[in-house]
Short mmCIF file of C-alpha atoms in Angstrom, two decimals:
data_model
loop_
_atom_site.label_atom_id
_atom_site.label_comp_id
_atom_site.label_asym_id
_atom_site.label_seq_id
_atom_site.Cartn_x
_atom_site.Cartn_y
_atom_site.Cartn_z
CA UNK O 1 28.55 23.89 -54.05
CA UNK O 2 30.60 23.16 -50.73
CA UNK O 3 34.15 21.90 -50.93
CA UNK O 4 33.57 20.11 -47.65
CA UNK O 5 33.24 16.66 -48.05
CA UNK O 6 30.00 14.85 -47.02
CA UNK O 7 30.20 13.54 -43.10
CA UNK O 8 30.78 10.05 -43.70
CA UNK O 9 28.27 7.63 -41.14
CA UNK O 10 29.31 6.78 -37.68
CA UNK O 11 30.06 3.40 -38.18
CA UNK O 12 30.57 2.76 -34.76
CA UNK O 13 27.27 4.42 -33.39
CA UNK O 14 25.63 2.29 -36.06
CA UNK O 15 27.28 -1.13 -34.75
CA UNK O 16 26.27 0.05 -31.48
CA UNK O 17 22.51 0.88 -32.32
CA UNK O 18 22.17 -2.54 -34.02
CA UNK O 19 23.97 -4.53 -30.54
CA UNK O 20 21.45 -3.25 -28.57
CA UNK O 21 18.62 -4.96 -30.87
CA UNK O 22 17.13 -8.07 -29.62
CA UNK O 23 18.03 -10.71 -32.23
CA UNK O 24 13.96 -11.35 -32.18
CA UNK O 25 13.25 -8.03 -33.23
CA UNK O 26 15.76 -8.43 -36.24
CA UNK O 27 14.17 -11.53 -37.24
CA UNK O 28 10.63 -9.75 -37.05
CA UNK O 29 11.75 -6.82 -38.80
CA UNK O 30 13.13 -9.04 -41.52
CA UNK O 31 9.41 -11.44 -41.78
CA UNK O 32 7.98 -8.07 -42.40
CA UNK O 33 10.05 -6.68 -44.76
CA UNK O 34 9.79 -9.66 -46.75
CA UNK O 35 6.24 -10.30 -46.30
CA UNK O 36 6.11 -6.34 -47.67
CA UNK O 37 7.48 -7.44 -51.05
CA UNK O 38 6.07 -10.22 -51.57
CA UNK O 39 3.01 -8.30 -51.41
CA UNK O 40 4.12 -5.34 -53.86
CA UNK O 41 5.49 -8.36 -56.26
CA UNK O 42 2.02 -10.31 -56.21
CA UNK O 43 0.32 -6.93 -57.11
CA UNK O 44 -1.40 -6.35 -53.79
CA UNK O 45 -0.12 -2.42 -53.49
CA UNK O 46 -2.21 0.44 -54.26
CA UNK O 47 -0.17 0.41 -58.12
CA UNK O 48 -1.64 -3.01 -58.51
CA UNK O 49 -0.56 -4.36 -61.73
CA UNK O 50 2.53 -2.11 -62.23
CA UNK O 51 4.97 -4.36 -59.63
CA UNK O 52 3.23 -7.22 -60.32
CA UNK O 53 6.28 -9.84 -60.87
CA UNK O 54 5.30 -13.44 -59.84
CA UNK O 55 8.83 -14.72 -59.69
CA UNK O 56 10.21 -12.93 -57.41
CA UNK O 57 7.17 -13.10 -55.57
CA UNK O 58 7.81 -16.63 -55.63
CA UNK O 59 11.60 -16.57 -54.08
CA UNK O 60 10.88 -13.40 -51.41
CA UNK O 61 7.64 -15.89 -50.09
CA UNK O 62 10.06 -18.98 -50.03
CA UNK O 63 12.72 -16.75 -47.95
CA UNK O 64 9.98 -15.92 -45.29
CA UNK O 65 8.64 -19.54 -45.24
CA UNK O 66 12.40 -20.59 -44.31
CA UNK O 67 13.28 -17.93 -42.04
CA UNK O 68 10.15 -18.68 -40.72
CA UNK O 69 11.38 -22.38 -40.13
CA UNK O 70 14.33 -21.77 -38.90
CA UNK O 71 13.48 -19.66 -36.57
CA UNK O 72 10.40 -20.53 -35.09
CA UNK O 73 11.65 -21.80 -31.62
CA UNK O 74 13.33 -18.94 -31.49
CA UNK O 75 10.78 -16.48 -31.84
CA UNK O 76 7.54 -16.64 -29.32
CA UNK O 77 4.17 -17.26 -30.57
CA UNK O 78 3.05 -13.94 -29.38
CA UNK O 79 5.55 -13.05 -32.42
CA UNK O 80 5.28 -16.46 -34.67
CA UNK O 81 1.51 -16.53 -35.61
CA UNK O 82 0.87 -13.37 -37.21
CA UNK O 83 4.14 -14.06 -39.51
CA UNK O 84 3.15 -17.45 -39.94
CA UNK O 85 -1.02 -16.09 -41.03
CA UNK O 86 0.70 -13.01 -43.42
CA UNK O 87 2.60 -16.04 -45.05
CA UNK O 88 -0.51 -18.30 -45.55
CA UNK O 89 -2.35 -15.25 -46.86
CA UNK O 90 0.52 -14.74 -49.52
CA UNK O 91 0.85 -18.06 -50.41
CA UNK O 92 -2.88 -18.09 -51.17
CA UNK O 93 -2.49 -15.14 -53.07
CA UNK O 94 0.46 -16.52 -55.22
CA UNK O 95 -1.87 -19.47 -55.96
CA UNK O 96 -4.90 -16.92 -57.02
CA UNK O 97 -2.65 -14.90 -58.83
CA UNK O 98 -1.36 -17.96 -61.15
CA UNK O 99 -2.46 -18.55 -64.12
CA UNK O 100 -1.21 -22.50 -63.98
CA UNK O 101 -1.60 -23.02 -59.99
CA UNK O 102 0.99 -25.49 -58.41
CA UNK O 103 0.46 -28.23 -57.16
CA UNK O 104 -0.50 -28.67 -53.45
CA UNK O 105 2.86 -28.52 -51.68
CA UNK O 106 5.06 -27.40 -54.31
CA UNK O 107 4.14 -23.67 -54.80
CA UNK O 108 6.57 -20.64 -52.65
CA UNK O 109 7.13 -21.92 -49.47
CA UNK O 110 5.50 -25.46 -49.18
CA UNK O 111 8.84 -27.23 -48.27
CA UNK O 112 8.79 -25.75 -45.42
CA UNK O 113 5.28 -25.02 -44.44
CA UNK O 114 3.19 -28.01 -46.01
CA UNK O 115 0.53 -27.78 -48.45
CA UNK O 116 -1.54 -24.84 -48.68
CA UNK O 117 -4.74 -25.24 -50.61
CA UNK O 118 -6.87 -21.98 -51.94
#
């Protein structure tokens, strides 16, 4: 064991790195990340069953519907409509993966994107 302590993180290299980030490929990054989970929580990974947690499916789909939103004149449709497919595809996997579907417009994300039926 070393008695030097661990280097402790360049905290101004890493508020550099993340100013030179356009804010669109923040927001991106974030869609994905989100859309990522929601996936894993509605049991879509390779494990299936194992992460399968339909609540929190429920709240990281509503986060991408708003951030979706909120920042859709901000973001280009060359970057928009994937996001906005990948959250229709989860949102009809939510509804598939209920056992007492919602109701048109009121299942993760509806506020914000309108009904989706399955």
């Amino acid at each position: 064991m070393s008695d030097t302590p661990p280097e402790s993180p360049d905290f101004d290299a890493m508020t550099r790195d993340i100013a030179e980030v356009p804010a669109v490929e923040v927001i991106v990054t974030v869609a994905v990340n989100l859309m990522s989970a929601a996936a894993v929580k509605l049991g879509l990974s390779e494990e299936g069953e194992k992460y399968k947690d339909l609540d929190e499916a429920r709240k990281l789909i509503s986060a991408l519907a708003g951030l979706l939103d909120a920042s859709a004149t901000e973001v280009s449709s060359f970057h928009a409509a994937p996001l906005r497919d990948g959250l229709k595809s989860l949102q009809l996997a939510f509804r598939e993966a209920s056992i007492v579907p919602d109701e048109p417009g009121q299942g993760p994300g509806e506020k914000y994107t309108g009904p989706v039926y399955g």
